[in-house]
Coordinates of C-alpha atoms in Angstrom, one line a residue:
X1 CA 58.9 28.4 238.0
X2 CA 56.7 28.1 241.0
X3 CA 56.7 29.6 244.8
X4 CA 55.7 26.7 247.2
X5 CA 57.4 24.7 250.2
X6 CA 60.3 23.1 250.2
X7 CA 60.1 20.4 246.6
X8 CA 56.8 22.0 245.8
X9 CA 58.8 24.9 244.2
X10 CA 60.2 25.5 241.5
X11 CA 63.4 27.5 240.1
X12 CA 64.5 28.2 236.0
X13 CA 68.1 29.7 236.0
X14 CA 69.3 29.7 239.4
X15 CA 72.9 31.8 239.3
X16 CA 73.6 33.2 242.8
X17 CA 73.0 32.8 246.4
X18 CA 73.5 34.8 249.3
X19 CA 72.5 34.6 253.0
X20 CA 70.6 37.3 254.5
X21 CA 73.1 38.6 258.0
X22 CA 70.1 40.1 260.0
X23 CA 67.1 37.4 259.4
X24 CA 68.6 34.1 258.0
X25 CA 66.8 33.9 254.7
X26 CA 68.1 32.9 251.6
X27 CA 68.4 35.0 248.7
X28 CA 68.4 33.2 244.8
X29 CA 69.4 35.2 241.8
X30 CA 66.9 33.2 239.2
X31 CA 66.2 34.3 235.8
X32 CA 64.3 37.6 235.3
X33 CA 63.2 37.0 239.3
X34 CA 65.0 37.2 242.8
X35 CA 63.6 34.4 245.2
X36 CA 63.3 34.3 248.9
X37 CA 63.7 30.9 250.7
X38 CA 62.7 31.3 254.7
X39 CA 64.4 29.6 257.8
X40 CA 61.6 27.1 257.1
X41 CA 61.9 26.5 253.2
X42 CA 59.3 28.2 252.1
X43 CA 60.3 29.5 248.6
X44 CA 58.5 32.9 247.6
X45 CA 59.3 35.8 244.9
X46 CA 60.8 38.2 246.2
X47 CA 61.3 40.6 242.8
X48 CA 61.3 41.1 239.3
X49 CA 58.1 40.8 237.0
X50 CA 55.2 38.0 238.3
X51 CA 55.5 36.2 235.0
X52 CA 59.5 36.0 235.0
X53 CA 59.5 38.5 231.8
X54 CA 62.6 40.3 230.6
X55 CA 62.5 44.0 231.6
X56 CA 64.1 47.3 232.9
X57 CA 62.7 49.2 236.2
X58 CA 63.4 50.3 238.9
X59 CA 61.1 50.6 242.3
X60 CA 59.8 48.6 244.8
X61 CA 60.3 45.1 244.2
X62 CA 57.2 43.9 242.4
X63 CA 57.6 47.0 239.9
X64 CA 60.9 46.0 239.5
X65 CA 62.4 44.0 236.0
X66 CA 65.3 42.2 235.6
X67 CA 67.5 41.1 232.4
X68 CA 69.4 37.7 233.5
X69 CA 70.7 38.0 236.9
X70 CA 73.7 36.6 237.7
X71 CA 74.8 36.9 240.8
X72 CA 73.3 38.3 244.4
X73 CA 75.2 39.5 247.8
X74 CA 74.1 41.0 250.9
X75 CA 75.8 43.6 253.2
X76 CA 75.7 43.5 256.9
X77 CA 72.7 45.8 256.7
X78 CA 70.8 43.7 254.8
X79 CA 70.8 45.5 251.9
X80 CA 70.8 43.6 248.4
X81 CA 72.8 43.7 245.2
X82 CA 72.4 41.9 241.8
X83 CA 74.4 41.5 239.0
X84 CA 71.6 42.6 236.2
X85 CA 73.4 41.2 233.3
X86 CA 72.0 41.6 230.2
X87 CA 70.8 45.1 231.7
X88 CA 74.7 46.0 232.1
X89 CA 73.8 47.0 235.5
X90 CA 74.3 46.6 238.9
X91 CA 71.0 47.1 241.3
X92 CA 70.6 47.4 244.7
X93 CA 67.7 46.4 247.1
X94 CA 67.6 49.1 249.9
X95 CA 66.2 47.6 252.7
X96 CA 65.3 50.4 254.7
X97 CA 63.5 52.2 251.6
X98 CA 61.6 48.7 250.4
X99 CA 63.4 50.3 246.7
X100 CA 65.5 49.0 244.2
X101 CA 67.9 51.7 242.8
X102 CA 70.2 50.9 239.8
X103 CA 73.7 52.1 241.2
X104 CA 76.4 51.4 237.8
X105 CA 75.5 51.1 234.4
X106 CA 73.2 52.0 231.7
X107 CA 74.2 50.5 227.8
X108 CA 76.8 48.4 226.9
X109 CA 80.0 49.9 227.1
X110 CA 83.0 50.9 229.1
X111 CA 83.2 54.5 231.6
X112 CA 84.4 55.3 234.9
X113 CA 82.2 57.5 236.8
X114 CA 79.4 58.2 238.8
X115 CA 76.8 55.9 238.8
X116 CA 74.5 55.3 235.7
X117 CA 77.2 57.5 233.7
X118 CA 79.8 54.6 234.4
X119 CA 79.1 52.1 231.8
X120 CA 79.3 47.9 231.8
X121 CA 79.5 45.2 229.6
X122 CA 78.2 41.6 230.8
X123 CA 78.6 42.0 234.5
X124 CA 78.9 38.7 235.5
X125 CA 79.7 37.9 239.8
X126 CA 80.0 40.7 242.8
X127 CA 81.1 40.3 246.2
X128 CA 80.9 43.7 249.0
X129 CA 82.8 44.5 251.6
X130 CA 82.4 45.1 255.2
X131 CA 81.9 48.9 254.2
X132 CA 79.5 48.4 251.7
X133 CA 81.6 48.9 248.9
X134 CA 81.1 46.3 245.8
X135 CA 83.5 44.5 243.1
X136 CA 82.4 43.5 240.1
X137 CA 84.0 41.1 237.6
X138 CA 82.9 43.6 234.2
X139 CA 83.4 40.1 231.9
X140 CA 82.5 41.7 228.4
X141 CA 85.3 44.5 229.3
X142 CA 88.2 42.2 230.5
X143 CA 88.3 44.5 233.9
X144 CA 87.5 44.5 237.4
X145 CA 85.3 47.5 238.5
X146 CA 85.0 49.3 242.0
X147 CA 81.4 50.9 243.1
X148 CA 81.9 52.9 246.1
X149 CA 79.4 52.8 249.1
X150 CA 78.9 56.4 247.2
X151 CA 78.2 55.6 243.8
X152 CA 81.3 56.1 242.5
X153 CA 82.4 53.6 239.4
X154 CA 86.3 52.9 239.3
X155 CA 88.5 50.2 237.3
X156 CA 90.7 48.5 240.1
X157 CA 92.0 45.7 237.6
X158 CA 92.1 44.9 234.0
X159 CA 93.4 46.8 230.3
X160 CA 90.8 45.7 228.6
X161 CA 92.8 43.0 226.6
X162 CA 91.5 39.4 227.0
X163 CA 95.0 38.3 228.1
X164 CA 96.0 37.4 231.5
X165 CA 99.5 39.2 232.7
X166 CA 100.6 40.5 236.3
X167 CA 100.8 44.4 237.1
X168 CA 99.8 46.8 238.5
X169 CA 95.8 48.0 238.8
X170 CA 94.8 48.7 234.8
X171 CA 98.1 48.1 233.8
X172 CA 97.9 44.2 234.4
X173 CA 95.5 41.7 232.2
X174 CA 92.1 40.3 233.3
X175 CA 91.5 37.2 231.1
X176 CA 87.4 36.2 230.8
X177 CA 86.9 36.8 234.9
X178 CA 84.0 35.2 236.5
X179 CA 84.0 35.0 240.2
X180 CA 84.9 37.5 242.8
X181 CA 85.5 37.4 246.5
X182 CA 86.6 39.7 249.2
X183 CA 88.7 38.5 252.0
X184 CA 88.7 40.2 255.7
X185 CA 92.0 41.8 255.0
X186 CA 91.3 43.7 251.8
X187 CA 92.6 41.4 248.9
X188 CA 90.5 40.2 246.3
X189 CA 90.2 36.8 244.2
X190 CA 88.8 36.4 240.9
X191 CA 88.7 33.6 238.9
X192 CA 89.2 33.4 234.8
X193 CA 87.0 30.9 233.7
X194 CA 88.4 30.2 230.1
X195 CA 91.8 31.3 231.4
X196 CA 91.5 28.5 233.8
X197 CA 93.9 30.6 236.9
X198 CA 92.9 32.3 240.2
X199 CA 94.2 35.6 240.1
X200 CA 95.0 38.0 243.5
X201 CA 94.5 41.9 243.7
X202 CA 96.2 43.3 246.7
X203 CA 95.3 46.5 248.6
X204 CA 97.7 48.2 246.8
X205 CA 96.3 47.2 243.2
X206 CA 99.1 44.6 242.4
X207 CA 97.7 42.3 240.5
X208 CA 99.3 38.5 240.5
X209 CA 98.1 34.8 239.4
X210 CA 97.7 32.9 242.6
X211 CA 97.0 29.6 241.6
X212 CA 96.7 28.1 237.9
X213 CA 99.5 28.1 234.6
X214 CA 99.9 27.4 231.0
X215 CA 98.2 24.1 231.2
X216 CA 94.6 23.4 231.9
X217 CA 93.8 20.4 233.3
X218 CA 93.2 18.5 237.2
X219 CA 96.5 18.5 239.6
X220 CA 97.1 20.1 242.9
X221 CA 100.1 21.7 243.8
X222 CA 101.5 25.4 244.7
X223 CA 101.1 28.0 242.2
X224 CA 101.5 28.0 238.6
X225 CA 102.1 24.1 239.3
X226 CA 98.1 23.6 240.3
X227 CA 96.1 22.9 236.5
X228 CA 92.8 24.0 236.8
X229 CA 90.0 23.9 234.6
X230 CA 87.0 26.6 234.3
X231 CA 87.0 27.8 237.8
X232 CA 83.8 29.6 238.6
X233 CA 82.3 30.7 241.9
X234 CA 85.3 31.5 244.5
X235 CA 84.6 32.5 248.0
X236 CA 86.9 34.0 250.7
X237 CA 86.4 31.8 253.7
X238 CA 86.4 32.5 257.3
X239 CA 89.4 30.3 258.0
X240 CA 91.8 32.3 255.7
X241 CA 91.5 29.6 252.5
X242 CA 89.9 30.2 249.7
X243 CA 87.6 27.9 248.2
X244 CA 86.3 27.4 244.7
X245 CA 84.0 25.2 242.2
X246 CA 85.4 24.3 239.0
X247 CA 82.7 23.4 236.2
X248 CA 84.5 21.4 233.8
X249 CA 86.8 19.5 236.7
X250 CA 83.2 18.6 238.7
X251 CA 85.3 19.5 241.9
X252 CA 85.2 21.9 245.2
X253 CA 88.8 23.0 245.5
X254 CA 90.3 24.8 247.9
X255 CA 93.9 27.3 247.9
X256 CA 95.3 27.9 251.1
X257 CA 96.5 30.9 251.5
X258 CA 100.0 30.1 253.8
X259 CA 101.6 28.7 250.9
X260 CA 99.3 29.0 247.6
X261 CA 98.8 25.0 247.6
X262 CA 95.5 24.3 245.6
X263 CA 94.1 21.1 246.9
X264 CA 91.1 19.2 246.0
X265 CA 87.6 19.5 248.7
X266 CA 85.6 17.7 246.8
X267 CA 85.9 15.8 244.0
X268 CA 82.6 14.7 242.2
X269 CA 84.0 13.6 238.6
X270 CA 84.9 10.2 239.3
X271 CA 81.4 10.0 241.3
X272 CA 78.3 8.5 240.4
X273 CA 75.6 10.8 240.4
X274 CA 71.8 9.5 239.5
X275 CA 70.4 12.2 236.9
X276 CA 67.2 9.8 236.0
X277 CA 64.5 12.6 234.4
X278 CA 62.0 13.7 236.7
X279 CA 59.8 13.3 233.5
X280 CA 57.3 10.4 233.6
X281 CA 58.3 7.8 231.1
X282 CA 56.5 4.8 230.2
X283 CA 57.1 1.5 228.6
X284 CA 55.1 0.8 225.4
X285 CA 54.1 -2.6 224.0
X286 CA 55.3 -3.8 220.2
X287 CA 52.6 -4.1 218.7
X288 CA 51.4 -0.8 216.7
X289 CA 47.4 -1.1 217.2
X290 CA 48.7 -1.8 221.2
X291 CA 50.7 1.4 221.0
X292 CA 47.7 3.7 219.5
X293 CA 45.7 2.2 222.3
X294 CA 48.6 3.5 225.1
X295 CA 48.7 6.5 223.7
X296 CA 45.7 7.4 224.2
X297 CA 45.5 7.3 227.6
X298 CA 48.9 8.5 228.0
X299 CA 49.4 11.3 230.8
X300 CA 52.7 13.0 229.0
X301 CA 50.7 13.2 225.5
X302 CA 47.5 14.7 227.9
X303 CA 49.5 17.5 229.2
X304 CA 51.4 18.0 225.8
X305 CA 47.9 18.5 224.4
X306 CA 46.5 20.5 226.9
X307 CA 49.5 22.7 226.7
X308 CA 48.7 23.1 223.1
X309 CA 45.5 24.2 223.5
X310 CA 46.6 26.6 225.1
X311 CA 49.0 28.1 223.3
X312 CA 47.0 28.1 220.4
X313 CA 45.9 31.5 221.2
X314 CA 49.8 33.2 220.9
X315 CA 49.5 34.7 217.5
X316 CA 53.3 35.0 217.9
X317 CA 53.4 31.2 217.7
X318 CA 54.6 29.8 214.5
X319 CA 51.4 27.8 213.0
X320 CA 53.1 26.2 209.7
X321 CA 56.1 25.3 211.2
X322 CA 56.9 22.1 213.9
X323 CA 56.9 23.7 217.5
X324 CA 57.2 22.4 220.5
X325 CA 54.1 21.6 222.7
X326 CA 55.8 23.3 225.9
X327 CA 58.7 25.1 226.5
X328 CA 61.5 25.8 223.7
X329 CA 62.6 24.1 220.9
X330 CA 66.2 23.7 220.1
X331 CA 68.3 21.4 217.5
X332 CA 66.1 18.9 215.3
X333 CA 67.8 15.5 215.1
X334 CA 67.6 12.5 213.2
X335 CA 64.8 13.3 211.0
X336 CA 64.3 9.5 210.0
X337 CA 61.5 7.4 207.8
X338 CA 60.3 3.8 209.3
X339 CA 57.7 1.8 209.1
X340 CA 55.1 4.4 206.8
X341 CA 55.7 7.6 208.7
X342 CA 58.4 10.1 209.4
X343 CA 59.8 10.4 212.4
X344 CA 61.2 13.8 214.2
X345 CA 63.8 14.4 217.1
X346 CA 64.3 17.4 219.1
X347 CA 65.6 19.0 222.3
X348 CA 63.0 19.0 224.7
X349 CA 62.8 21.1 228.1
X350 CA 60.4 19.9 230.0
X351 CA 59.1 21.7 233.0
X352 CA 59.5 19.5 235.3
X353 CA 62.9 18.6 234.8
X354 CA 64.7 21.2 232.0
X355 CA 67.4 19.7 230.8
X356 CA 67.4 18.4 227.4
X357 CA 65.7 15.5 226.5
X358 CA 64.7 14.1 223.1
X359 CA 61.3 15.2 222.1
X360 CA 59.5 12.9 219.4
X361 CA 57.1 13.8 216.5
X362 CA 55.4 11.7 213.8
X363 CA 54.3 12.5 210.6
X364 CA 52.6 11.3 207.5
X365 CA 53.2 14.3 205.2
X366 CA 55.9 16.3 207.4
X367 CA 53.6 18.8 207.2
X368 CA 51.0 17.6 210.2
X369 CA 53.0 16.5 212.9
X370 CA 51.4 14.7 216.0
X371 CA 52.8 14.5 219.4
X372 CA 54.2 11.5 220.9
X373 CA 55.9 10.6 224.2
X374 CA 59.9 12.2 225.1
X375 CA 62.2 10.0 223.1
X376 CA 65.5 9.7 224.7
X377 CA 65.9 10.5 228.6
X378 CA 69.4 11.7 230.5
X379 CA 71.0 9.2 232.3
X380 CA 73.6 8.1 233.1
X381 CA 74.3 11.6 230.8
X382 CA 73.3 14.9 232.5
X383 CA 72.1 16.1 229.1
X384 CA 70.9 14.6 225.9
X385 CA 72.4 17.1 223.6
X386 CA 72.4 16.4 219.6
X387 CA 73.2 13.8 217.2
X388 CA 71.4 11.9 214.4
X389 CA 69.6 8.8 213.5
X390 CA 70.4 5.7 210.8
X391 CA 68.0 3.6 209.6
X392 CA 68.7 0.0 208.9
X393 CA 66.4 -2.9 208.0
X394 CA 65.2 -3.9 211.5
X395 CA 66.2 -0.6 213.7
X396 CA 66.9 3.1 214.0
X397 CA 69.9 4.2 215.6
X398 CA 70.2 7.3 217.7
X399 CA 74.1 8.8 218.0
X400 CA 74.3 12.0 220.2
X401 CA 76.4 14.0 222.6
X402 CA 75.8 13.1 226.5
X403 CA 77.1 15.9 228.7
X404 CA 79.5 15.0 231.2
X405 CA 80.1 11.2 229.7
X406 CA 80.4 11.3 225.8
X407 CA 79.0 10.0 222.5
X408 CA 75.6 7.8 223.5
X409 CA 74.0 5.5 221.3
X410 CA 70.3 3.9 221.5
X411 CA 68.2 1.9 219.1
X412 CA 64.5 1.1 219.0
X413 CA 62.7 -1.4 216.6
X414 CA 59.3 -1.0 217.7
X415 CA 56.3 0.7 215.3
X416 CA 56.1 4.2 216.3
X417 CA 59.7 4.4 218.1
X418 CA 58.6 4.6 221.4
X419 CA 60.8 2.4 223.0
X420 CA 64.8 2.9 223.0
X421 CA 67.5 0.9 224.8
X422 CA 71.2 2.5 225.0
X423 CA 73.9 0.0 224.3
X424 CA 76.8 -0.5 225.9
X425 CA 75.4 -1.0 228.9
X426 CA 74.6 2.3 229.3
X427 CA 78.0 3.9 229.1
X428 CA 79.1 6.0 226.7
X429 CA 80.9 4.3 223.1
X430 CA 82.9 7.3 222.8
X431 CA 84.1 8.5 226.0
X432 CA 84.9 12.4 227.1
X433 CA 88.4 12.6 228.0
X434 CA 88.4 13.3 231.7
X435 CA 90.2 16.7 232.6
X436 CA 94.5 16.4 231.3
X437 CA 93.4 13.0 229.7
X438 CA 94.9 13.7 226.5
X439 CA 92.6 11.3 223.8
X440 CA 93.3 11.7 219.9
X441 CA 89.4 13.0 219.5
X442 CA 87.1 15.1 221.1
X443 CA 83.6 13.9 219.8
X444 CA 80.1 16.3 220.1
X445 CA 77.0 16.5 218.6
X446 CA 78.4 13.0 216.0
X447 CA 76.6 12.0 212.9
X448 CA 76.1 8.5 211.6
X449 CA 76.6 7.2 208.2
X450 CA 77.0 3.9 206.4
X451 CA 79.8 3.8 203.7
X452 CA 81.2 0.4 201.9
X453 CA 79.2 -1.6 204.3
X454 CA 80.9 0.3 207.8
X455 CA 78.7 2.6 209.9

C-alpha cells in the first residue's frame, strides 16, 4: 500500500469509488484508508490511520480509523460518506469543517433512530441523493435503511427475513442486498447478491423485483425471464438505464428501464484476460548444486530474507511454527517428501501482486524450514487457490483450484521443485461450468490419490 503517481502506487482492498462534483478528484474506499487520486493521477491518503491499522475515531482525517470500508459517495457539496463496515457505521467527511463525524451506527445490531442510537449490521454499499439524504443496503439485517440529511435513521425496505418477496416498505423481503442506487426521479435499485435479482423501491415504499427469477444463471430478457448471477455494484445512469456488474457472470449489464429488458454491456467471460504475476519468476537449472548456486543470488529469496529480518523483532510472530516471510499465510498444500527433504506449499500474497500464489518451503527435519522461490504462479487462473501434491517415482504433482477456470494441474521433476509446468496446455483438466452450464461436478480445492494403480 503505497501513495505515488500513477503505477508507482499502490492499493490493498479497493471497494468503492466516487467522483468528487466540485474539483474532479477521485475518491477510493481501500482497506482501513480512503485514497485520493488527482486530475493528474497522483494517488495520496486521504484518511484513516498512516499504517492502514484497524480502528475507531472520529476527527479530522488523519486522526481518523477505519474498520473495512466498503463503499464511498459524494454529495454535490462535496461532502463524503463511507460505508465503515466492520465499525457498523456510516461516516461522513464534512468538507467545510475538514471533520469526519459518524452519522448511524454504533454496535452490531438493528434500531431506528437518531444517529449513533440507530444501530447496523454489516453495512455494505450507499448511494445519496440530490438532497443529501443517504441509502444504505444494512446486509447483516436483511433491510434497507434511510439517514436523513438530519441524522435521522429509518427502515425504507426489508423484514429482516433473508427471503426476497414484494410489498410494501418493511413488509416486503430484502434477500442478502449489496448494491444501491438512486435514480433522478426518486426510485431506488438494490441488488441481492446471493439472491441473484435487481429489486425496485418506489417513492411510495412499494417494493418489487425488477429484473432476475427463480433461476440463476446468464440470459437476457424482460423481467423474471433475465437469469442473473451475483449482481454487485448497480448505478442509476444518466440516460434513464440502469447498469450493473455481476461477479460470478464476469459481465457489465444493463436494464432499461422502458420495458425492464436486461441486456448484456459487456461481457468479459468468454474473454481472454492476461493475469501473468507481477511477481518476478525465474527459471532454474536441473541440476541441484546448479540450483543452490541460483539461489543464492536470487532477488525473490533476498527480499524474502530481508523481510524476515525484519520481522524478527514482532514478538507477536509465531517463532516455532512455519510463517510466512511477508504478508499472510493461508491454506498449507501438498506437504510432499522428494529427493531427501520435505517439501511445503502455501498461499502466498505477495506485495506486489496479492493474489494467491503458491509459496514454497524446504525442510530437512520439518522443524527448520528455509525459503525458496513462489511455486506456482496465476495464469491463465486469476488465483491459485488450494489443492494437494502426489509423489510418484520421477515427479510431484500439484492439483488445485484456479479461480475463474477450474481444477489446474502442474508437475516438476527437478531437485528442489523449483520448476513446474501445467499440463494441458495450460487449461484447466477440470473445467468450471460457465454460468446455467449445468455439469455433473462442481470441483474446488481437489485432492489427489492413487488407488488400484488409478490416480
Amino acid at each position: 500500500l503505497e501513495d505515488g503517481l500513477g503505477a508507482a502506487s499502490r492499493f490493498t482492498t479497493p471497494l468503492g469509488i466516487a467522483v468528487h462534483p466540485i474539483t474532479g478528484d477521485i475518491y477510493v474506499a481501500d482497506a482501513n484508508r480512503i485514497r485520493k487520486i488527482s486530475p493528474t493521477g497522483l494517488v495520496s491518503t486521504f484518511a484513516g490511520a498512516e499504517n492502514n491499522a484497524v480502528g475507531y475515531a472520529d476527527g479530522s482525517p488523519a486522526a481518523a480509523k477505519f474498520n473495512y470500508l466498503s463503499d464511498i459517495a459524494i454529495d454535490n457539496d462535496g461532502n463524503i460518506y463511507v460505508a465503515d463496515r466492520n465499525n457498523n457505521r456510516i461516516r461522513k467527511y464534512t468538507a467545510a469543517t475538514n471533520t469526519f463525524t459518524t452519522i448511524a451506527g454504533s454496535s452490531a445490531g438493528f434500531a431506528d433512530g437518531n444517529g449513533t442510537q440507530a444501530l447496523l449490521k454489516g453495512p455494505t454499499q450507499l448511494a445519496v441523493d440530490a438532497n443529501g439524504n443517504v441509502f444504505v443496503t444494512d446486509r447483516g439485517n436483511f433491510r434497507i435503511r434511510k439517514i436523513t440529511n438530519k441524522g435521522i435513521v429509518t427502515t425504507i425496505a426489508g423484514n429482516g427475513s433473508n427471503v426476497s418477496s414484494d410489498g410494501n416498505s418493511s413488509a416486503a423481503g430484502i434477500s442478502d442486498p449489496f448494491g444501491i442506487a438512486v435514480a433522478q426521479d426518486g426510485n431506488i435499485y438494490v441488488s441481492e447478491y446471493n439472491r441473484h435479482v435487481i429489486r425496485k423501491i418506489d417513492t411510495k415504499g412499494n417494493v418489487s423485483t425488477l429484473s432476475g427469477g427463480a433461476e440463476f444463471g446468464l440470459a437476457d430478457g424482460i423481467g423474471a425471464k433475465a437469469k442473473l448471477k451475483n449482481p454487485a455494484g448497480i448505478i442509476a445512469a444518466a440516460d434513464g438505464n440502469l447498469y450493473f456488474v455481476e461477479r460470478a457472470n464476469a459481465t457489465v449489464r444493463t436494464v432499461l428501464l422502458s420495458d425492464s429488458k436486461t441486456k448484456p454491456l459487456m461481457a468479459a467471460y468468454n474473454a481472454t484476460i492476461d493475469y501473468t504475476s507481477k511477481v518476478p519468476q525465474a527459471t532454474f537449472s536441473n541440476t541441484l548444486a546448479a540450483q543452490e548456486k541460483e539461489l543464492k543470488n536470487d532477488p525473490l529469496l533476498k527480499r524474502f530474507a530481508k523481510s524476515r529480518q525484519d520481522l524478527a523483532v514482532d514478538k507477536h510472530r509465531p517463532f516455532y511454527h512455519f510463517i510466512s516471510p511477508e504478508g499472510r499465510l493461508n491454506d498449507p498444500n501438498g506437504l510432499s517428501y522428494w529427493k531427501g527433504n520435505w517439501h511445503l506449499f502455501y498461499q502466498a500474497y505477495p506485495p506486489e501482486d496479492p493474489r494467491q500464489h503458491w509459496g514454497h518451503a524446504v525442510s530437512k527435519d520439518l522443524i527448520n524450514w528455509k525459503d525458496l522461490p513462489h511455486a506456482i504462479y496465476p495464469n491463465p487462473e486469476k488465483q491459485v487457490y488450494s489443492g494437494s501434491a502426489f509423489v510418484e517415482e520421477n515427479r510431484v504433482i500439484a492439483m488445485y483450484h484456479g479461480t475463474e477456470v477450474g481444477s489446474m494441474v502442474a508437475v516438476s521433476d527437478d531437485p528442489l521443485l523449483l520448476n513446474w509446468k501445467k499440463l494441458n496446455d495450460g487449461k484447466p483438466v477440470i473445467k468450471l461450468p460457465k454460468p446455467g452450464e449445468k455439469l455433473p461436478y462442481n470441483v474446488f480445492d481437489p485432492f489427489v490419490w492413487k488407488k488400484d494403480g488409478m490416480r
